Coordinates of C-alpha atoms in Angstrom, one line a residue:
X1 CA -64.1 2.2 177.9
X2 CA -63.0 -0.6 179.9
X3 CA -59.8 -1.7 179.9
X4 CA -59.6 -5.2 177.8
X5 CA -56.7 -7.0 179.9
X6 CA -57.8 -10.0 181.9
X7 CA -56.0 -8.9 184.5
X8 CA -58.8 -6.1 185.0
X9 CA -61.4 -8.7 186.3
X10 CA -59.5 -9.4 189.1
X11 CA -60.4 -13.3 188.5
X12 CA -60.4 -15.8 190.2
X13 CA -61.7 -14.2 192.9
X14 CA -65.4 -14.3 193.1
X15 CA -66.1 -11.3 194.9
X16 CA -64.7 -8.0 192.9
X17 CA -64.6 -4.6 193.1
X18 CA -64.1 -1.8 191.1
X19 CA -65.2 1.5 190.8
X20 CA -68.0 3.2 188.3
X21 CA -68.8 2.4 184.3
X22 CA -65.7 1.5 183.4
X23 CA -64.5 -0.6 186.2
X24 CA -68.1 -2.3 186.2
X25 CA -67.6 -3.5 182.6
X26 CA -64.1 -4.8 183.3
X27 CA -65.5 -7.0 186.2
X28 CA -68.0 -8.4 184.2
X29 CA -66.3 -8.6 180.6
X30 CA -66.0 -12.4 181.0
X31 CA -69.4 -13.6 181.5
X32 CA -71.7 -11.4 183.0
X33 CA -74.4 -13.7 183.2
X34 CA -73.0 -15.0 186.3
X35 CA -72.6 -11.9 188.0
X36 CA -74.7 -10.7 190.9
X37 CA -73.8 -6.8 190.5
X38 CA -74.2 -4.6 193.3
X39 CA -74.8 -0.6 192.6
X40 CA -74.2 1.3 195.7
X41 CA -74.3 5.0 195.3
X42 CA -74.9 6.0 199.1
X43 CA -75.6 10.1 198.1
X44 CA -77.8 9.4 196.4
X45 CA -79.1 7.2 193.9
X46 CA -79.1 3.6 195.8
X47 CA -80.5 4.8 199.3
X48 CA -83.9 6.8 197.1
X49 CA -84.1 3.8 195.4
X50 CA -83.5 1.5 198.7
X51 CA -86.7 4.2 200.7
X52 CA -89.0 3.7 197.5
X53 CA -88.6 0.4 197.5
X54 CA -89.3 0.3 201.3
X55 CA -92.9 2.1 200.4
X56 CA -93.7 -1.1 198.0
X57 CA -92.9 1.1 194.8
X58 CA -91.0 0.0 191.4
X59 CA -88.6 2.5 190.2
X60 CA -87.4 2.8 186.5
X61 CA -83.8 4.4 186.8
X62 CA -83.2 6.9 184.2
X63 CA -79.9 7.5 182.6
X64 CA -79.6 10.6 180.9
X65 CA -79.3 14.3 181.6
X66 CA -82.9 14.6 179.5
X67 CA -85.7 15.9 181.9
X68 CA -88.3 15.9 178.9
X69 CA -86.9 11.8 178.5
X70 CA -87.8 11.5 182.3
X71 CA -90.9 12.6 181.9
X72 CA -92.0 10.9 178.7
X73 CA -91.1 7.7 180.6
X74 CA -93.1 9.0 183.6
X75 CA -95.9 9.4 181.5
X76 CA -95.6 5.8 179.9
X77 CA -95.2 4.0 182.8
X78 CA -98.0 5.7 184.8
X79 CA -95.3 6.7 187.1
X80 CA -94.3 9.9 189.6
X81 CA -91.6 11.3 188.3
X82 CA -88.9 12.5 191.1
X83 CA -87.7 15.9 191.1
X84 CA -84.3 17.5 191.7
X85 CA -83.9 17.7 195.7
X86 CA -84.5 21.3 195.9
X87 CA -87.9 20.7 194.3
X88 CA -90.8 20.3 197.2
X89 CA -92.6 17.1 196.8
X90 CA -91.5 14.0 195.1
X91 CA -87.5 14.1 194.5
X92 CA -84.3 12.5 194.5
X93 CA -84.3 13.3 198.4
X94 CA -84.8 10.0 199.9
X95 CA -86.5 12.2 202.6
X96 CA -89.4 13.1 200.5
X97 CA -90.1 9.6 199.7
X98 CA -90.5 8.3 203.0
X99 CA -94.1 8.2 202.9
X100 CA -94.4 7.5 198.8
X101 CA -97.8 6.6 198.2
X102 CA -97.2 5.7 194.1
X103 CA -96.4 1.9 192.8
X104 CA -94.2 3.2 190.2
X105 CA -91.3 6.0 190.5
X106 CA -89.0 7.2 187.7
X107 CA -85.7 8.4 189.0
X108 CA -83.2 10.2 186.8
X109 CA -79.8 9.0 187.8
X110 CA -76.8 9.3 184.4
X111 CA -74.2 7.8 186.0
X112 CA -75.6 4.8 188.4
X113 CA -78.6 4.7 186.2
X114 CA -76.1 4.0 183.0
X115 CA -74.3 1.4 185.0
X116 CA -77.8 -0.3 185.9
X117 CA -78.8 -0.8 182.2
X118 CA -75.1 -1.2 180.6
X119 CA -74.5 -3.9 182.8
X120 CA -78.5 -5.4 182.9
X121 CA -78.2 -5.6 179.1
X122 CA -75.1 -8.0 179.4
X123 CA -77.4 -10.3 181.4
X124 CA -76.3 -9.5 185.1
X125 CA -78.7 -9.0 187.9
X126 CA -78.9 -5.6 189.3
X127 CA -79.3 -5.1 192.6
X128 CA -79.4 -1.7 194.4
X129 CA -77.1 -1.6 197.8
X130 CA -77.1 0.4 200.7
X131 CA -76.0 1.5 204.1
X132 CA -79.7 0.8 204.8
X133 CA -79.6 -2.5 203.6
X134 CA -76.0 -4.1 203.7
X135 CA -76.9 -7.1 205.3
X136 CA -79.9 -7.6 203.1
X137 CA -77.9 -7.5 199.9
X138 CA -75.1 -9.8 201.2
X139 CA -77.5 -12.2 202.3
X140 CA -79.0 -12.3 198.4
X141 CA -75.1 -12.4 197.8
X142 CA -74.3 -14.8 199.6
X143 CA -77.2 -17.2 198.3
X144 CA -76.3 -16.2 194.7
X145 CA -73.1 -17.6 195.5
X146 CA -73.8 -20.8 196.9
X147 CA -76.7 -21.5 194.5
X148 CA -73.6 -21.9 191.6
X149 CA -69.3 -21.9 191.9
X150 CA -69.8 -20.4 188.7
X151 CA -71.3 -17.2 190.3
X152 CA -69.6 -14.6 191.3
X153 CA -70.4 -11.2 193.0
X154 CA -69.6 -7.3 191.4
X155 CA -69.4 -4.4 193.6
X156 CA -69.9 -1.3 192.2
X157 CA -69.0 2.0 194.2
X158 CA -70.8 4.9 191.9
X159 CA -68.5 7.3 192.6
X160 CA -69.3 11.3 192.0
X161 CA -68.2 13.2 188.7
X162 CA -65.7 16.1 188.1
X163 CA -67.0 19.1 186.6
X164 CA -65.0 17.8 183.4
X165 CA -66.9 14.6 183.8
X166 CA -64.2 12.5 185.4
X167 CA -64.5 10.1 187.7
X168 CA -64.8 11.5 191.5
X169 CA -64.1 8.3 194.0
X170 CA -66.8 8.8 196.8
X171 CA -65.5 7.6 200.3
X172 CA -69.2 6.8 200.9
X173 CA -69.4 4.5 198.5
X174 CA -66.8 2.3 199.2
X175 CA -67.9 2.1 202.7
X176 CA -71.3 0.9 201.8
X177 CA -69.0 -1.5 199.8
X178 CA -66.9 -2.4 202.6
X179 CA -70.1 -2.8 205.1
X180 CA -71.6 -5.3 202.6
X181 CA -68.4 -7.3 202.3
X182 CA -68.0 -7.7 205.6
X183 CA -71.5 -9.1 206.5
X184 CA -71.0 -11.1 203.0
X185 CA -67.7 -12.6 204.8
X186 CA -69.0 -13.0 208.4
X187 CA -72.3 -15.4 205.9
X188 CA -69.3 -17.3 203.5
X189 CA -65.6 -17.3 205.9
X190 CA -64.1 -19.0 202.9
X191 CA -65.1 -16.9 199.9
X192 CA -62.4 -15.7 197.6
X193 CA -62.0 -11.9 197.6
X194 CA -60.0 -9.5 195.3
X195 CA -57.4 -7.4 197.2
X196 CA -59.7 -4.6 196.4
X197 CA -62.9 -5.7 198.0
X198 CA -60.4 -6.9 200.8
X199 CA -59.3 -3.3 200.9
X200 CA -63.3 -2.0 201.6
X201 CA -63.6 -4.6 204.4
X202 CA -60.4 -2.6 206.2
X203 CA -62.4 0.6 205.6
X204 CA -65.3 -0.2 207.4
X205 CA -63.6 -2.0 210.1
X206 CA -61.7 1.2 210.7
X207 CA -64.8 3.3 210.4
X208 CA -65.6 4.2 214.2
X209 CA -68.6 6.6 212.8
X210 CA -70.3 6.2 210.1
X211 CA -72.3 9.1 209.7
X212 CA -69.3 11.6 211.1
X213 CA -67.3 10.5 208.5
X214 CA -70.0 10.4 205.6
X215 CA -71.3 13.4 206.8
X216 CA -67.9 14.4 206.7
X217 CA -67.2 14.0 202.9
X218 CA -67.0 16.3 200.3
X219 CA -70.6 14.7 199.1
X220 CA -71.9 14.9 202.4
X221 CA -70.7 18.9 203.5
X222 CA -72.5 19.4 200.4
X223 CA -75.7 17.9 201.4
X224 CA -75.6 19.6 204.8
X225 CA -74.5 23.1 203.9
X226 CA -77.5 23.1 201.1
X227 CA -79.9 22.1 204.3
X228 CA -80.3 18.1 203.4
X229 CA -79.1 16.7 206.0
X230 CA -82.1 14.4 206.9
X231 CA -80.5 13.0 203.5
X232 CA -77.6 12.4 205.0
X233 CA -79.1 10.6 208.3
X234 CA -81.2 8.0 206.0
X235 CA -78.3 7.5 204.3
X236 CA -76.0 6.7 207.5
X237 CA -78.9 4.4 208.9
X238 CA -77.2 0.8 208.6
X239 CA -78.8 -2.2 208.0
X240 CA -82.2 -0.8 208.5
X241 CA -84.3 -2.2 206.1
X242 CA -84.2 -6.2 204.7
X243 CA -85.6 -4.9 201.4
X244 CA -83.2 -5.4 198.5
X245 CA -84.2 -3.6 195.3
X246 CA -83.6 -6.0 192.2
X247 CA -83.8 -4.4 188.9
X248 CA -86.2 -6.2 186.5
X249 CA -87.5 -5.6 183.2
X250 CA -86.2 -2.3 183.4
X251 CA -87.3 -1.3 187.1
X252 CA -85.9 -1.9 190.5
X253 CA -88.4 -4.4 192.2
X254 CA -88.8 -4.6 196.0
X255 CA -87.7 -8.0 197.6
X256 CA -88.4 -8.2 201.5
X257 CA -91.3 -8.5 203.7
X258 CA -91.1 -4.8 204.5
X259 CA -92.6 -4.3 201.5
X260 CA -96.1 -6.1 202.2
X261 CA -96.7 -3.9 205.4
X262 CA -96.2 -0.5 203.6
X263 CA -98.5 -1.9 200.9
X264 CA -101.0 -2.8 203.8
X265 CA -100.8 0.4 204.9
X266 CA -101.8 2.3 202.1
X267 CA -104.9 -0.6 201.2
X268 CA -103.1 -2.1 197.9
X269 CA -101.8 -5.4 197.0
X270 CA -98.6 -6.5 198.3
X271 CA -97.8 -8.0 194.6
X272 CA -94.4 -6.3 193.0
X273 CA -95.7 -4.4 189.4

């Protein structure tokens, strides 16, 4: 549970970071309604859903370790259902989804899946962000911002779990974090920032290789010693892709123009469903 102390939110600032569940309730426990909240798992979650997305699909996140759950969704929605990576065909790997050819993908995630529809059912808009598509997302930020000085932006580093199902900080997330602040900056020189989100921005400036030092990480030297590492180079590609998945009615929605060409390409409307 989130701690209750307003000095949690890191208000006034209207750009805030904080790190998994917990620190994505405390950033929105004032009014969440306002809140533009970024998800950025870069291994995996965020970067599958960015590469569906990129194929014109709608992906429902799933949030619990229940594979018969996934699949009664799957079945409801008319969906694929991805697979563990391992699996050959449709899975998590955002490297088996590169040429998706489905309109609706169900994608069990618990931890950045739980954040997505904790936080959605508070009345924030979800967004899915990326290495891929860092400058998309601050762009939407940036608008979301200026539409309202009542709106304020949430960054959400994922993070990795512990065997005893504690929080494991993922340096890859916070970079992804730290790449879409500083593009959100470069857009609005004079938006407030918590020292924390200052701290990403540091991070990524001080990054000279980005997919040495993902591939690098505990996260990634798993990915590559298990024989993933295309994984790993999708993940790394930055700023790739302007399509920004926006979860809606329960689903992550493709925004961006990429999205009608992919469509074209496989003969179906470019409409979102």
């Amino acid at each position: 549970m989130a701690n209750t102390s307003p000095a949690f939110d890191q208000r006034p600032a209207r750009v805030r970071t904080d790190w998994g569940i917990s620190g994505a309730l405390a950033l929105t426990a004032t009014d969440a309604r306002s809140s533009l909240v970024v998800v950025v798992d870069v291994l995996t979650f965020s970067t599958t859903v960015t590469v569906a997305c990129e194929q014109g699909a709608g992906v429902y996140p799933f949030p619990y370790h229940d594979p018969a759950g996934a699949a009664r969704l799957a079945r409801t929605m008319r969906a694929a259902l991805a697979g563990p990576r391992w699996e050959d065909g449709i899975s998590i790997s955002p490297a088996s989804l590169q040429d998706l050819d489905a309109e609706r993908l169900v994608i069990p995630s618990p931890s950045a899946a739980q954040i997505c529809h904790t936080i959605a059912n508070r009345g924030a808009l979800i967004v899915a962000g990326s290495l891929r598509n860092a400058k998309a997302v601050a762009g939407l930020a940036a608008a979301h911002l200026d539409a309202s000085d009542k709106h304020d932006v949430v960054l959400v580093p994922v993070g990795e779990r512990w065997p005893d199902d504690t929080l494991r900080p993922a340096l890859e997330d916070y970079l992804a974090v730290g790449a879409i602040a500083t593009r959100l900056t470069a857009m609005l020189p004079t938006v407030s920032l918590s020292p924390e989100t200052a701290a990403t921005i540091t991070l990524w400036n001080g990054t000279k290789d980005t997919v040495d030092s993902v591939g690098g990480t505990a996260s990634g030297r798993e990915l590559l010693d298990s024989g993933f590492a295309d994984d790993v180079t999708i993940a790394t590609e930055v700023d790739v892709t302007d399509v920004v998945p926006v979860l809606m009615d329960g689903a992550f929605v493709p925004l961006g123009h990429r999205v009608a060409a992919a469509r074209s390409r496989r003969g179906v409307s470019a409409g979102v469903h």
